[in-house]
mmCIF file of C-alpha atoms in Angstrom:
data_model
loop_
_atom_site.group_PDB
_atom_site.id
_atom_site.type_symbol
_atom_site.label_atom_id
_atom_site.label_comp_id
_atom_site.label_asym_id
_atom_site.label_seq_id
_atom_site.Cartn_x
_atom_site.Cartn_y
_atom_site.Cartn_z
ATOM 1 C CA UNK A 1 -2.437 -12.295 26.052
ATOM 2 C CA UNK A 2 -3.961 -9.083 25.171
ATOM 3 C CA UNK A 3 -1.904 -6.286 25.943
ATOM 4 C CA UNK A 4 -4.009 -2.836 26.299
ATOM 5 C CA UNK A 5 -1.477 -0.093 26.053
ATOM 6 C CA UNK A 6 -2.828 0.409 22.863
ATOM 7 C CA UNK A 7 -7.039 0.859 22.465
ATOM 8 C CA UNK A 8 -6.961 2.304 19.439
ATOM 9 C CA UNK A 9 -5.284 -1.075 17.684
ATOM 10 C CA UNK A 10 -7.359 -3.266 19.476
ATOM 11 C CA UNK A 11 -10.894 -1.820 17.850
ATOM 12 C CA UNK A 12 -9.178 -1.683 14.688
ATOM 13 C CA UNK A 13 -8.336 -5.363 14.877
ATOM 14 C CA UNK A 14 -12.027 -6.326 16.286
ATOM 15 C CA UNK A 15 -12.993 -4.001 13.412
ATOM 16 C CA UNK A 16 -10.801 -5.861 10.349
ATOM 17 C CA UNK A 17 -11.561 -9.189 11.979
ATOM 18 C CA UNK A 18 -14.816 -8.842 12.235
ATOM 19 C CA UNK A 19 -15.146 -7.397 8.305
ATOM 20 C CA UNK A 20 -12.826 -11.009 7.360
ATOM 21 C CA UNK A 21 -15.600 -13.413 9.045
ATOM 22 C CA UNK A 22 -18.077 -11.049 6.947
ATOM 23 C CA UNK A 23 -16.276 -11.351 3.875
ATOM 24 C CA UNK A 24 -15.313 -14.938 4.317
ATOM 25 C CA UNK A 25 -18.490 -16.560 5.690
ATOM 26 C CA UNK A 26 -19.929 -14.807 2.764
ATOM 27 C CA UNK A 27 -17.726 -16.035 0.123
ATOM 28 C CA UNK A 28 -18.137 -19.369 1.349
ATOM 29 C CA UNK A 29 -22.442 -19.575 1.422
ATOM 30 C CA UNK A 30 -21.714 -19.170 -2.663
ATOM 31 C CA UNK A 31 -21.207 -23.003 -2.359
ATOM 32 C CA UNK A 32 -21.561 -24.344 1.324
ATOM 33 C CA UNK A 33 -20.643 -27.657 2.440
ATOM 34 C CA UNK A 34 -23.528 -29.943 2.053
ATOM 35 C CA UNK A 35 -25.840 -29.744 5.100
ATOM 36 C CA UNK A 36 -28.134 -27.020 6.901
ATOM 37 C CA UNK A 37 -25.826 -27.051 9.612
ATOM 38 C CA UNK A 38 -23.280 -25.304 7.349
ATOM 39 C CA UNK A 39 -25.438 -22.880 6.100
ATOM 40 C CA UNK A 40 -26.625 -21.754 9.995
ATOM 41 C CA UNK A 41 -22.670 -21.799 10.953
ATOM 42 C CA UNK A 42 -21.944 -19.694 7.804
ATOM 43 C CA UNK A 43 -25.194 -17.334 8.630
ATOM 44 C CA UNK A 44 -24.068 -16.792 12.252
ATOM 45 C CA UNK A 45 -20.245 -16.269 11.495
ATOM 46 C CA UNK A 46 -21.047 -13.753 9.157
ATOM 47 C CA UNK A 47 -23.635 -11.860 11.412
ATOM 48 C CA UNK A 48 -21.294 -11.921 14.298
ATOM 49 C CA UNK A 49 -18.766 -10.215 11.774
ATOM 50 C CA UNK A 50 -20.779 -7.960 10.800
ATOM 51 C CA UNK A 51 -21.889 -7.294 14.187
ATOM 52 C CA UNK A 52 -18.288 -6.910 15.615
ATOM 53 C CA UNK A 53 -16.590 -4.767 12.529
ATOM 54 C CA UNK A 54 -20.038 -2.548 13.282
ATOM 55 C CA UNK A 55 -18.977 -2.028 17.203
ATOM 56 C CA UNK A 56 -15.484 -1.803 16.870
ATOM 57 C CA UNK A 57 -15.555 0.560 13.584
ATOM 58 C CA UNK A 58 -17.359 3.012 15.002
ATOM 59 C CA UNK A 59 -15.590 3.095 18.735
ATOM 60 C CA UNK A 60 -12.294 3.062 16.659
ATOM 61 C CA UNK A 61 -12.728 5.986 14.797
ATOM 62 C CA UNK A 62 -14.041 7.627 17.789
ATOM 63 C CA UNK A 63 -11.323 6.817 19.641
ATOM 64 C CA UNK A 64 -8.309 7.690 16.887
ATOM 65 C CA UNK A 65 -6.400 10.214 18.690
ATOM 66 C CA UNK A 66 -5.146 7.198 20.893
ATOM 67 C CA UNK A 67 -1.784 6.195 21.082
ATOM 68 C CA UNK A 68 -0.953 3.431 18.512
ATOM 69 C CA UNK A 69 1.925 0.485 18.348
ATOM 70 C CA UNK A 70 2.701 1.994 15.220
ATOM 71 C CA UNK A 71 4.007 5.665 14.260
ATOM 72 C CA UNK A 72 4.613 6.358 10.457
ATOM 73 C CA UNK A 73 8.131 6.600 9.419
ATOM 74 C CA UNK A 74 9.321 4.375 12.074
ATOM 75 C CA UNK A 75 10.399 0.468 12.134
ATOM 76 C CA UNK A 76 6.786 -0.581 13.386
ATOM 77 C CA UNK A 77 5.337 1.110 10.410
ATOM 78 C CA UNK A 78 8.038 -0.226 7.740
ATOM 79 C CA UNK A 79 7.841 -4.029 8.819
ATOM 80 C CA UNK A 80 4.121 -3.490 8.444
ATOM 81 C CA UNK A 81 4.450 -2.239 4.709
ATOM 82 C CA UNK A 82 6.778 -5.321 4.123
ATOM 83 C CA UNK A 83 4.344 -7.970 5.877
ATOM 84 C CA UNK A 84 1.101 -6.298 3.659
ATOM 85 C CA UNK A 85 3.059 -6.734 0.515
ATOM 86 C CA UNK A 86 4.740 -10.410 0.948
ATOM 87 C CA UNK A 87 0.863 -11.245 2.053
ATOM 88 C CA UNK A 88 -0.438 -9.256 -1.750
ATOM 89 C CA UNK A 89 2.251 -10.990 -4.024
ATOM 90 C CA UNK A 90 1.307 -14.418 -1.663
ATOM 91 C CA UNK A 91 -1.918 -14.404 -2.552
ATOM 92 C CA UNK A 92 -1.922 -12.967 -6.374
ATOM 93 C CA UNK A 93 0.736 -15.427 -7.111
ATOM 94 C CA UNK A 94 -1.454 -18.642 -5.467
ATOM 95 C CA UNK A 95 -4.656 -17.443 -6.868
ATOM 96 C CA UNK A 96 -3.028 -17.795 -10.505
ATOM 97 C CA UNK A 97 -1.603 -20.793 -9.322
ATOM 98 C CA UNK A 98 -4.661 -22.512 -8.456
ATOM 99 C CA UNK A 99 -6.440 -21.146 -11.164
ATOM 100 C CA UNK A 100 -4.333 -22.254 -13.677
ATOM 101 C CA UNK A 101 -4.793 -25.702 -12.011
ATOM 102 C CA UNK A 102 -8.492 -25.107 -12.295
ATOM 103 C CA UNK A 103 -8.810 -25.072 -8.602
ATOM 104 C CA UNK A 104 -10.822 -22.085 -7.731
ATOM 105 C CA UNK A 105 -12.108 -23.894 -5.009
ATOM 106 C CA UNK A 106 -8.742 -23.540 -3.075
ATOM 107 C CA UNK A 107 -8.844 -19.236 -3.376
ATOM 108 C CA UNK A 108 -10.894 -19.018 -0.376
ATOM 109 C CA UNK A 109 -8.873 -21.150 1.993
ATOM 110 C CA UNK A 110 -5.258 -19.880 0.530
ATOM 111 C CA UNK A 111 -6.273 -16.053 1.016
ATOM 112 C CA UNK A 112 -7.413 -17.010 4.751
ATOM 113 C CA UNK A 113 -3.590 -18.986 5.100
ATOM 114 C CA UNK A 114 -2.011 -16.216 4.067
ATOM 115 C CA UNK A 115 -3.896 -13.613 6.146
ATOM 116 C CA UNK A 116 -3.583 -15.908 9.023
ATOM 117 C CA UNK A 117 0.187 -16.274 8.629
ATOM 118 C CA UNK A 118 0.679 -13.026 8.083
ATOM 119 C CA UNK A 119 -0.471 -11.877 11.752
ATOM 120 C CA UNK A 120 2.070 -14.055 12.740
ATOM 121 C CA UNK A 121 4.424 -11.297 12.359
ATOM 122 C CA UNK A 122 2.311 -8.492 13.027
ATOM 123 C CA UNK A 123 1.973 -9.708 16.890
ATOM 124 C CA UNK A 124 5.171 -8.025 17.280
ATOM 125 C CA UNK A 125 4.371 -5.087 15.070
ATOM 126 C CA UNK A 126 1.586 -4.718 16.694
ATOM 127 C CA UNK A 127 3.275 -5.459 20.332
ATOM 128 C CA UNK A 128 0.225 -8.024 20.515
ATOM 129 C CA UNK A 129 0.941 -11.505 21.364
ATOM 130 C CA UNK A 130 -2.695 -12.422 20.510
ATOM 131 C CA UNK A 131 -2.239 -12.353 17.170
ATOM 132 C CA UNK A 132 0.200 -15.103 17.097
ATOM 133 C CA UNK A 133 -2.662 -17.352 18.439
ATOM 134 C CA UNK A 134 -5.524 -15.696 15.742
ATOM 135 C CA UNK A 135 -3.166 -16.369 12.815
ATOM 136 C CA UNK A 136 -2.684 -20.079 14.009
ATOM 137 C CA UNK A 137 -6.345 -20.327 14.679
ATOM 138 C CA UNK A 138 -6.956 -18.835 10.936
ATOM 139 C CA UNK A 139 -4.956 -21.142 9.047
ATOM 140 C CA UNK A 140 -6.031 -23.832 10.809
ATOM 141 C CA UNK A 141 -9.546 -23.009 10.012
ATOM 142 C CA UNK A 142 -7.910 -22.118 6.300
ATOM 143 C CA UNK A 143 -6.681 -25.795 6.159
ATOM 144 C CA UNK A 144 -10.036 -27.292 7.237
ATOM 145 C CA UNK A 145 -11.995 -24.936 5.064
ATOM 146 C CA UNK A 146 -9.537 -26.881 1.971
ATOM 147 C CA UNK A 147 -10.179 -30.415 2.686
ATOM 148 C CA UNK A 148 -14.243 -30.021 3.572
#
């Protein structure tokens, strides 16, 4: 459920979303699965990323004096801070970890679990139970993206 009290979060979410599937499609054409499907999934994902962050970017900025789920100085804003840093020190500490193991190949998929976990929580920062279901969908995808 998307709950629309709050415009301003939504583009920013569309916006940081669609700058992930960027980021992460891109990471992962450095060394695709094998097979040209892969490389047209990877191609598209990352086009409708950048597509999406370049919509909801814009319209978000535009649209900043809007009311937001989360005022500065207040519990919304402080369980934020503490979800953003568990999700840094997460992924530092299992980036060493699987480097160290000589797994580099693992980064990619961790970082995505740990992103996708973390909006777990931030669906009730946020007030938007949608997130529960994009984290699930993310570390699902994070999992998959670790044993292909």
């Amino acid at each position: 459920m998307i709950i629309g009290d709050f415009p301003r979060d939504l583009l920013m979410t569309g916006a940081i979303f669609g700058i992930a599937a960027f980021v992460w499609a891109g990471w992962a054409q450095e060394r695709p699965p094998k097979g040209v499907i892969w490389r047209v999934i990877l191609g598209v994902l990352s086009l409708g990323g950048a597509a999406l962050a370049g919509v909801s970017l814009p319209a978000a900025i535009r649209n900043w004096e809007l009311p937001t789920a989360i005022t500065w100085g207040g519990t919304a804003s402080t369980w934020y801070v503490i979800v953003f840093w568990i999700e840094v020190v997460a992924i530092i500490v299992l980036a060493l970890w699987v480097t160290r193991r000589k797994r580099t190949d693992l980064i990619a998929p961790l970082v995505l679990a740990v992103v996708g976990i973390h909006f777990i929580p931030l669906a009730w920062v946020f007030m938007q139970p949608a997130l529960v279901f994009a984290g699930v969908l993310m570390t699902v995808a994070a999992a998959a993206a670790a044993l292909v």
